[in-house]
Amino acid sequence: MLLDNAESLSKDSPDNSAGLISPLELRADEVHVWLATLDDYAPDSLKPLLAVDELSRAARFHFDKDRNHYTVARGWLRKLLASYLAVEPAELRFSYAEKGKPALDESQRGSLNFNLAHSHGMAIYAFTREREVGIDLEFIREDLADEEIAERFFSQTEVDVLMKLPFELRKQAFFDCWTRKEAYIKARGEGLSLPLDEFDVSLGPGEVAALLRNPKDPGEVTRWSMQSVAVPAGYVAAVVAEGQDWQLKTFTVDQLPV
């Protein structure tokens, strides 16, 4: 089903009858975000697309549900990347930065960058050209959105803002803050080597998603911009990309042209 702010995609090839793959169009001033509900797809249909290391990792999951979710999430990542690059999904090779951020092998990526996240049976993917990107998705859990966890991971400014909100608004604000912070550190590719409490993001009701301060590197505020992503009820998501000149487009994987 199409999300509220999604636009349709089409392949530009005049003729796919010969089995040619034509790429999805992704402009340099766009960030494309795709959503997948992992239980909607059979892992056996996507498993053949995975590489040996991915299959090995899938096999290490103790529970079938977790194994299947990983398999489906990686399979859709490959299908989406392949559609942007006009290659076969199984041909893609991945590399990983020092802090674990995934990327395509240099021989394949060109200008394409991506990031992904998954939570509670849903996966989300972000794609850009010529700019770094990070994305986060969280399932809203009552047991996480409390003052003790906020004080452990949020900046003092963020904690102060959160605690001043009416109680009924704090849960949404907590997860808005969490996803925006996670998306930012994922975009930077530094993992938790950049502590979550060393920078500030917006979190108040009605506030536009934004990186407000990074005291150790003030230029970061203008280097990056962020947006909230419309996701199904019970989830929160945010995406961060370099620059201020991009527009967000969202899709669901069942819209992927075949």
Short mmCIF file of C-alpha atoms in Angstrom, two decimals:
data_model
loop_
_atom_site.label_atom_id
_atom_site.label_comp_id
_atom_site.label_asym_id
_atom_site.label_seq_id
_atom_site.Cartn_x
_atom_site.Cartn_y
_atom_site.Cartn_z
CA MET A 1 0.00 0.00 0.00
CA LEU A 2 1.25 3.46 -0.89
CA LEU A 3 2.22 5.72 2.00
CA ASP A 4 0.54 9.11 2.25
CA ASN A 5 3.46 11.08 0.82
CA ALA A 6 4.68 8.48 -1.66
CA GLU A 7 4.96 8.89 -5.39
CA SER A 8 4.73 6.14 -7.96
CA LEU A 9 7.87 4.77 -9.57
CA SER A 10 8.30 3.40 -13.02
CA LYS A 11 11.13 1.95 -15.04
CA ASP A 12 12.20 4.05 -17.96
CA SER A 13 13.14 1.26 -20.34
CA PRO A 14 10.91 1.24 -23.45
CA ASP A 15 11.07 -2.53 -23.65
CA ASN A 16 11.80 -5.08 -20.93
CA SER A 17 10.65 -8.03 -23.02
CA ALA A 18 14.23 -9.20 -23.59
CA GLY A 19 14.87 -9.49 -19.85
CA LEU A 20 16.80 -6.24 -19.63
CA ILE A 21 16.92 -4.54 -16.25
CA SER A 22 16.29 -0.82 -16.24
CA PRO A 23 17.19 1.23 -13.16
CA LEU A 24 14.93 3.10 -10.81
CA GLU A 25 15.44 6.83 -11.14
CA LEU A 26 17.01 8.47 -8.11
CA ARG A 27 18.00 12.10 -8.54
CA ALA A 28 20.88 13.67 -6.62
CA ASP A 29 18.42 15.96 -4.80
CA GLU A 30 16.23 13.09 -3.56
CA VAL A 31 16.28 10.69 -0.64
CA HIS A 32 14.23 7.57 -1.30
CA VAL A 33 12.89 5.63 1.69
CA TRP A 34 11.28 2.20 1.34
CA LEU A 35 9.30 0.23 3.91
CA ALA A 36 8.83 -3.53 4.11
CA THR A 37 6.61 -5.53 6.47
CA LEU A 38 8.83 -8.58 6.87
CA ASP A 39 6.13 -11.14 7.69
CA ASP A 40 4.45 -10.44 4.34
CA TYR A 41 7.18 -12.23 2.38
CA ALA A 42 8.41 -15.82 2.32
CA PRO A 43 12.08 -16.10 3.32
CA ASP A 44 12.60 -19.05 0.97
CA SER A 45 11.83 -16.84 -2.03
CA LEU A 46 14.55 -14.33 -1.04
CA LYS A 47 17.14 -16.67 0.46
CA PRO A 48 18.73 -17.52 -2.94
CA LEU A 49 19.71 -13.84 -3.33
CA LEU A 50 21.91 -13.83 -0.21
CA ALA A 51 25.68 -14.30 -0.14
CA VAL A 52 27.44 -16.97 1.90
CA ASP A 53 28.27 -14.61 4.77
CA GLU A 54 24.64 -13.45 4.96
CA LEU A 55 23.38 -17.02 5.02
CA SER A 56 25.88 -17.83 7.76
CA ARG A 57 24.68 -14.91 9.85
CA ALA A 58 21.05 -15.90 9.32
CA ALA A 59 21.82 -19.41 10.52
CA ARG A 60 23.18 -18.06 13.82
CA PHE A 61 19.78 -16.69 14.90
CA HIS A 62 18.26 -18.93 17.54
CA PHE A 63 14.61 -18.26 16.73
CA ASP A 64 13.04 -18.94 13.34
CA LYS A 65 11.23 -15.60 13.37
CA ASP A 66 14.47 -13.65 13.78
CA ARG A 67 16.19 -15.76 11.11
CA ASN A 68 13.33 -15.22 8.68
CA HIS A 69 13.16 -11.48 9.33
CA TYR A 70 16.89 -11.11 8.68
CA THR A 71 16.65 -13.14 5.47
CA VAL A 72 13.71 -11.12 4.15
CA ALA A 73 15.26 -7.78 5.14
CA ARG A 74 18.55 -8.58 3.38
CA GLY A 75 16.76 -10.00 0.37
CA TRP A 76 14.77 -6.80 -0.10
CA LEU A 77 17.90 -4.72 0.36
CA ARG A 78 19.47 -6.61 -2.52
CA LYS A 79 16.37 -6.29 -4.70
CA LEU A 80 16.16 -2.55 -4.13
CA LEU A 81 19.86 -1.93 -4.72
CA ALA A 82 19.74 -4.07 -7.85
CA SER A 83 16.83 -2.01 -9.16
CA TYR A 84 18.76 1.23 -8.72
CA LEU A 85 21.91 -0.18 -10.30
CA ALA A 86 20.33 -2.34 -13.03
CA VAL A 87 22.16 -5.51 -11.96
CA GLU A 88 21.13 -8.89 -10.60
CA PRO A 89 20.54 -8.90 -6.81
CA ALA A 90 22.79 -11.90 -6.18
CA GLU A 91 25.72 -10.15 -7.89
CA LEU A 92 25.97 -7.41 -5.27
CA ARG A 93 28.91 -7.40 -2.86
CA PHE A 94 29.04 -5.47 0.39
CA SER A 95 31.80 -3.89 2.41
CA TYR A 96 31.68 -2.53 5.95
CA ALA A 97 33.30 0.57 7.39
CA GLU A 98 35.44 0.39 10.51
CA LYS A 99 32.42 1.10 12.72
CA GLY A 100 30.20 -1.33 10.82
CA LYS A 101 28.28 0.90 8.39
CA PRO A 102 27.42 -1.17 5.29
CA ALA A 103 28.15 -0.04 1.75
CA LEU A 104 28.38 -1.57 -1.66
CA ASP A 105 31.76 -2.71 -2.89
CA GLU A 106 33.56 0.24 -4.50
CA SER A 107 33.46 -1.44 -7.91
CA GLN A 108 29.64 -1.47 -7.81
CA ARG A 109 28.40 1.51 -5.81
CA GLY A 110 29.12 4.44 -8.11
CA SER A 111 27.43 7.41 -6.43
CA LEU A 112 24.79 5.32 -4.65
CA ASN A 113 24.67 5.26 -0.85
CA PHE A 114 22.22 3.47 1.42
CA ASN A 115 21.35 2.69 5.00
CA LEU A 116 18.78 0.44 6.65
CA ALA A 117 17.14 -0.40 9.95
CA HIS A 118 14.61 -2.89 11.19
CA SER A 119 12.44 -3.23 14.26
CA HIS A 120 9.63 -5.52 15.38
CA GLY A 121 8.91 -7.08 11.98
CA MET A 122 9.42 -4.00 9.82
CA ALA A 123 12.42 -2.88 7.76
CA ILE A 124 13.21 0.56 6.37
CA TYR A 125 15.76 1.48 3.70
CA ALA A 126 17.18 4.83 2.59
CA PHE A 127 18.95 5.51 -0.73
CA THR A 128 20.82 8.60 -1.94
CA ARG A 129 23.27 9.66 -4.60
CA GLU A 130 26.43 11.61 -3.82
CA ARG A 131 25.56 12.15 -0.16
CA GLU A 132 25.83 10.08 3.02
CA VAL A 133 22.61 8.93 4.65
CA GLY A 134 21.43 7.31 7.86
CA ILE A 135 18.04 6.00 8.91
CA ASP A 136 16.48 4.59 12.05
CA LEU A 137 13.19 2.87 12.84
CA GLU A 138 11.90 2.03 16.29
CA PHE A 139 8.88 0.17 17.58
CA ILE A 140 7.33 2.19 20.39
CA ARG A 141 7.83 0.27 23.63
CA GLU A 142 6.34 1.50 26.87
CA ASP A 143 9.19 0.06 28.94
CA LEU A 144 11.87 2.11 27.17
CA ALA A 145 10.41 5.61 27.23
CA ASP A 146 11.28 6.50 30.81
CA GLU A 147 13.33 9.16 32.56
CA GLU A 148 16.13 6.80 33.62
CA ILE A 149 16.91 5.74 30.04
CA ALA A 150 16.61 9.31 28.79
CA GLU A 151 19.10 10.50 31.41
CA ARG A 152 21.49 7.73 30.42
CA PHE A 153 21.47 8.38 26.66
CA PHE A 154 20.12 11.88 25.96
CA SER A 155 21.87 15.20 26.44
CA GLN A 156 20.94 17.25 29.49
CA THR A 157 19.17 19.76 27.24
CA GLU A 158 17.06 16.99 25.71
CA VAL A 159 16.23 15.51 29.11
CA ASP A 160 15.13 18.92 30.37
CA VAL A 161 12.84 19.41 27.35
CA LEU A 162 11.41 15.90 27.73
CA MET A 163 10.66 16.22 31.44
CA LYS A 164 8.86 19.54 30.96
CA LEU A 165 6.36 17.98 28.56
CA PRO A 166 2.96 16.74 29.74
CA PHE A 167 3.23 13.06 30.63
CA GLU A 168 0.98 11.95 27.75
CA LEU A 169 3.35 13.54 25.20
CA ARG A 170 6.61 12.16 26.54
CA LYS A 171 6.52 8.74 24.88
CA GLN A 172 6.27 10.16 21.37
CA ALA A 173 8.92 12.78 22.14
CA PHE A 174 11.25 10.14 23.57
CA PHE A 175 11.13 8.04 20.41
CA ASP A 176 11.33 11.07 18.13
CA CYS A 177 14.53 12.00 19.94
CA TRP A 178 15.92 8.46 19.88
CA THR A 179 15.38 7.82 16.17
CA ARG A 180 16.78 11.24 15.18
CA LYS A 181 19.92 10.66 17.23
CA GLU A 182 20.41 7.13 15.90
CA ALA A 183 19.88 8.22 12.29
CA TYR A 184 22.49 10.94 12.74
CA ILE A 185 25.23 8.70 14.11
CA LYS A 186 24.45 6.11 11.42
CA ALA A 187 24.77 8.77 8.73
CA ARG A 188 28.19 9.69 10.12
CA GLY A 189 29.16 6.02 10.16
CA GLU A 190 30.72 6.25 13.60
CA GLY A 191 28.41 4.02 15.60
CA LEU A 192 28.41 4.61 19.34
CA SER A 193 31.94 6.04 19.18
CA LEU A 194 29.92 9.28 19.08
CA PRO A 195 27.96 9.11 22.36
CA LEU A 196 24.29 9.96 22.06
CA ASP A 197 24.48 12.54 24.84
CA GLU A 198 27.11 14.69 23.09
CA PHE A 199 24.73 16.41 20.66
CA ASP A 200 21.17 17.78 20.68
CA VAL A 201 18.23 17.12 18.38
CA SER A 202 14.70 18.52 18.37
CA LEU A 203 12.03 16.49 20.14
CA GLY A 204 9.20 18.78 21.19
CA PRO A 205 5.68 18.23 19.84
CA GLY A 206 5.30 19.89 16.45
CA GLU A 207 9.01 20.70 16.14
CA VAL A 208 10.63 20.01 12.79
CA ALA A 209 13.20 17.23 12.98
CA ALA A 210 16.62 18.87 13.25
CA LEU A 211 20.15 18.54 14.55
CA LEU A 212 20.32 21.53 16.91
CA ARG A 213 23.85 21.42 18.32
CA ASN A 214 27.06 19.43 18.17
CA PRO A 215 29.39 21.33 20.51
CA LYS A 216 32.47 19.38 19.41
CA ASP A 217 31.82 20.15 15.72
CA PRO A 218 29.46 23.11 15.21
CA GLY A 219 29.66 22.78 11.42
CA GLU A 220 27.66 19.56 11.62
CA VAL A 221 24.43 21.52 12.04
CA THR A 222 24.68 22.88 8.51
CA ARG A 223 26.32 19.78 7.03
CA TRP A 224 23.30 17.56 7.77
CA SER A 225 19.52 17.80 7.70
CA MET A 226 16.91 15.37 8.95
CA GLN A 227 13.27 14.53 8.47
CA SER A 228 10.73 12.38 10.24
CA VAL A 229 9.41 9.54 8.09
CA ALA A 230 5.72 8.60 7.96
CA VAL A 231 5.45 5.01 9.16
CA PRO A 232 2.61 2.79 10.42
CA ALA A 233 1.11 3.43 13.85
CA GLY A 234 3.25 2.08 16.65
CA TYR A 235 6.55 2.96 14.96
CA VAL A 236 8.72 6.06 14.67
CA ALA A 237 11.39 6.72 12.02
CA ALA A 238 13.81 9.44 10.99
CA VAL A 239 16.28 9.92 8.15
CA VAL A 240 19.41 12.09 8.05
CA ALA A 241 21.32 13.06 4.91
CA GLU A 242 24.09 15.44 3.99
CA GLY A 243 23.07 18.88 2.79
CA GLN A 244 19.92 20.97 2.98
CA ASP A 245 18.86 20.59 -0.65
CA TRP A 246 17.11 17.22 -0.75
CA GLN A 247 13.50 16.08 -0.78
CA LEU A 248 12.13 12.92 0.77
CA LYS A 249 10.11 10.37 -1.18
CA THR A 250 8.68 7.29 0.51
CA PHE A 251 7.53 3.97 -0.93
CA THR A 252 6.63 0.44 0.09
CA VAL A 253 8.45 -2.52 -1.41
CA ASP A 254 5.35 -3.89 -3.10
CA GLN A 255 5.60 -0.87 -5.40
CA LEU A 256 8.93 -2.06 -6.75
CA PRO A 257 8.53 -2.46 -10.54
CA VAL A 258 8.97 -6.01 -11.80
#
